[in-house]
Amino acid sequence: MSNIIQTNQLTKIIDGKELVKDVDIHVKKGEIYGFLGPNGAGKTTVMKMITNLWKPTYGSVELFGEKLTPASYEVLKRMGSIIEFPCFYEHMSGWENLRLHCEYMGYHTPGSIENALEMLGLLEAAKKPVKSYSLGMKQRLGIARAILCRPELLVLDEPTNGLDPAGMKQLRDLFRMLCTEYGITIMISTHILSEIESIADTVGVISKGKMMQEISMQEIAERNMAYIELVVEDTKRPAYVLADKLDLKNFKVMDGRTIRIYDLRISASEIAKELALNEVELISIGRKSESLEEYFLKMTGEGERHV
């Protein structure tokens, strides 16, 4: 079994509206899978079907090699999840909420509650009622509950909601540790691309209810993503020099001041020299790589929407 999660033409229609259509997802054992998409793209809809909260209109979900059915209780015990915003008994303490979770999961490992609370930085607030928790603390308590019973699979819908940058970094470190040290497979949805770029092994991009692409982060790095970027006062003459004097064809004028050159057979120093010979004044020149955010915007067309 190589895929912990596999969906096949997953489709959900509500009141005649197609929320997602023919979504195929493949999450490999032991990886962190970033599920990326703009708000309203269908991420939560897909995750609700993966966690059996919603039933597909068409298509199917397989978890751990088994097709998901309304009676898949044992399979679901192997999963921890947060879908949308985590809910708790507000009058009870964080510790009591986690103890209750252990009771209905039939999980009775000594010290597990304290360990989960410590991992999420909630030990000091453990005995306080949840109604006194901030939004970020409730989010962290939801993650503590999701990892409490040491699941084999974590499905987390926008887990960094309500967290400050320090809290986001804490979660990134935690997810990588859970994956590498405990072998937990993690699927994380987000629209904050910088939060997944540093930890994901694979990303799946969804837009307007349809999967655009699944691709490993290594492939993104290797796929013609490197370029030389030069910044000038005006791009007209530099573009002429690149095309006519250096015979370059694979470059793009980004705006009135920036040009990206994707033909890397020529060095930045050679380009700078030729531009200087042709009296083009450079503001800056250097080799860069396309970020996950740029790749994502290109895939979804969101970039054009903001131009």
Coordinates of C-alpha atoms in Angstrom, one line a residue, residues 156-280:
L156 CA -6.0 19.2 8.9
D157 CA -8.1 21.9 7.3
E158 CA -6.4 25.3 7.6
P159 CA -4.7 24.4 10.9
T160 CA -2.8 27.7 11.2
N161 CA -6.0 29.8 11.4
G162 CA -5.8 32.3 14.2
L163 CA -2.1 31.8 14.9
D164 CA 0.7 34.4 15.0
P165 CA 3.9 33.9 13.1
A166 CA 5.6 32.2 16.1
G167 CA 2.7 29.9 16.5
M168 CA 2.8 29.0 12.8
K169 CA 6.5 28.2 13.0
Q170 CA 5.8 26.0 16.1
L171 CA 3.2 24.0 14.1
R172 CA 5.5 23.6 11.1
D173 CA 8.2 22.2 13.3
L174 CA 5.7 19.9 15.0
F175 CA 4.3 18.6 11.7
R176 CA 7.7 17.8 10.4
M177 CA 8.6 16.0 13.7
L178 CA 5.4 14.0 13.7
C179 CA 6.1 12.9 10.1
T180 CA 9.8 12.1 10.5
E181 CA 9.9 10.7 14.0
Y182 CA 6.5 9.1 14.4
G183 CA 5.9 8.2 10.7
I184 CA 2.5 10.0 10.7
T185 CA 1.2 10.9 7.2
I186 CA -0.2 14.4 7.1
M187 CA -2.6 16.2 4.7
I188 CA -2.8 19.9 5.3
S189 CA -5.1 22.3 3.4
T190 CA -4.1 26.0 3.3
H191 CA -4.2 29.1 1.2
I192 CA -1.1 30.5 3.0
L193 CA 1.5 29.1 0.6
S194 CA 4.6 30.1 2.6
E195 CA 3.3 27.9 5.5
I196 CA 3.5 24.7 3.4
E197 CA 6.4 25.4 1.1
S198 CA 9.0 24.6 3.7
I199 CA 7.6 21.3 4.9
A200 CA 5.5 19.7 2.1
D201 CA 6.7 16.7 0.1
T202 CA 3.9 16.9 -2.4
V203 CA 1.3 19.6 -3.2
G204 CA -2.1 19.2 -4.8
V205 CA -3.6 22.4 -6.3
I206 CA -7.4 22.8 -6.5
S207 CA -9.2 25.7 -8.2
K208 CA -13.0 26.2 -8.7
G209 CA -13.7 22.6 -7.6
K210 CA -11.3 20.9 -10.0
M211 CA -7.8 19.5 -9.3
M212 CA -5.3 21.3 -11.4
Q213 CA -2.2 19.3 -10.6
E214 CA -0.4 17.1 -8.1
I215 CA 3.3 17.6 -8.0
S216 CA 6.3 16.9 -5.7
M217 CA 8.2 19.9 -4.3
Q218 CA 11.3 18.4 -5.8
E219 CA 9.7 18.4 -9.3
I220 CA 8.7 22.1 -8.8
A221 CA 12.3 22.9 -8.0
E222 CA 13.6 21.0 -11.0
R223 CA 11.0 22.2 -13.6
N224 CA 12.5 25.1 -15.3
M225 CA 11.8 27.3 -12.3
A226 CA 15.3 28.9 -12.2
Y227 CA 15.8 32.2 -14.0
I228 CA 18.0 35.3 -14.1
E229 CA 16.1 38.4 -13.1
L230 CA 17.3 41.9 -14.1
V231 CA 15.9 45.2 -13.0
V232 CA 16.4 48.3 -15.1
E233 CA 15.0 51.7 -15.5
D234 CA 13.2 50.8 -18.7
T235 CA 12.9 47.4 -20.3
K236 CA 12.6 48.4 -24.0
R237 CA 16.4 48.7 -24.8
P238 CA 17.4 45.7 -22.6
A239 CA 14.8 43.5 -24.3
Y240 CA 16.3 44.5 -27.7
V241 CA 19.8 43.7 -26.5
L242 CA 18.8 40.3 -25.2
A243 CA 17.0 39.4 -28.4
D244 CA 19.3 41.0 -31.0
K245 CA 22.8 41.0 -29.5
L246 CA 22.6 37.8 -27.3
D247 CA 20.1 35.9 -29.5
L248 CA 18.0 35.0 -26.4
K249 CA 14.4 34.0 -27.0
N250 CA 13.3 32.5 -23.7
F251 CA 12.8 35.6 -21.6
K252 CA 9.8 37.5 -20.3
V253 CA 9.2 41.2 -19.6
M254 CA 7.4 41.2 -16.3
D255 CA 6.7 44.9 -16.1
G256 CA 8.3 48.2 -17.0
R257 CA 11.4 47.5 -14.9
T258 CA 11.8 43.7 -14.6
I259 CA 12.9 41.0 -17.1
R260 CA 13.2 37.3 -16.4
I261 CA 15.5 35.2 -18.5
Y262 CA 14.8 31.5 -18.5
D263 CA 17.6 30.4 -20.8
L264 CA 20.3 29.5 -18.3
R265 CA 23.0 28.6 -20.8
I266 CA 24.2 32.2 -20.4
S267 CA 25.5 33.6 -17.2
A268 CA 24.4 36.7 -15.4
S269 CA 27.9 38.2 -15.8
E270 CA 27.7 37.8 -19.6
I271 CA 24.4 39.4 -19.7
A272 CA 25.6 42.3 -17.5
K273 CA 28.6 42.8 -19.8
E274 CA 26.6 43.0 -23.0
L275 CA 24.1 45.4 -21.4
A276 CA 26.9 47.6 -20.3
L277 CA 28.5 47.6 -23.8
N278 CA 25.1 48.7 -25.1
E279 CA 24.8 51.5 -22.5
V280 CA 22.1 49.9 -20.5

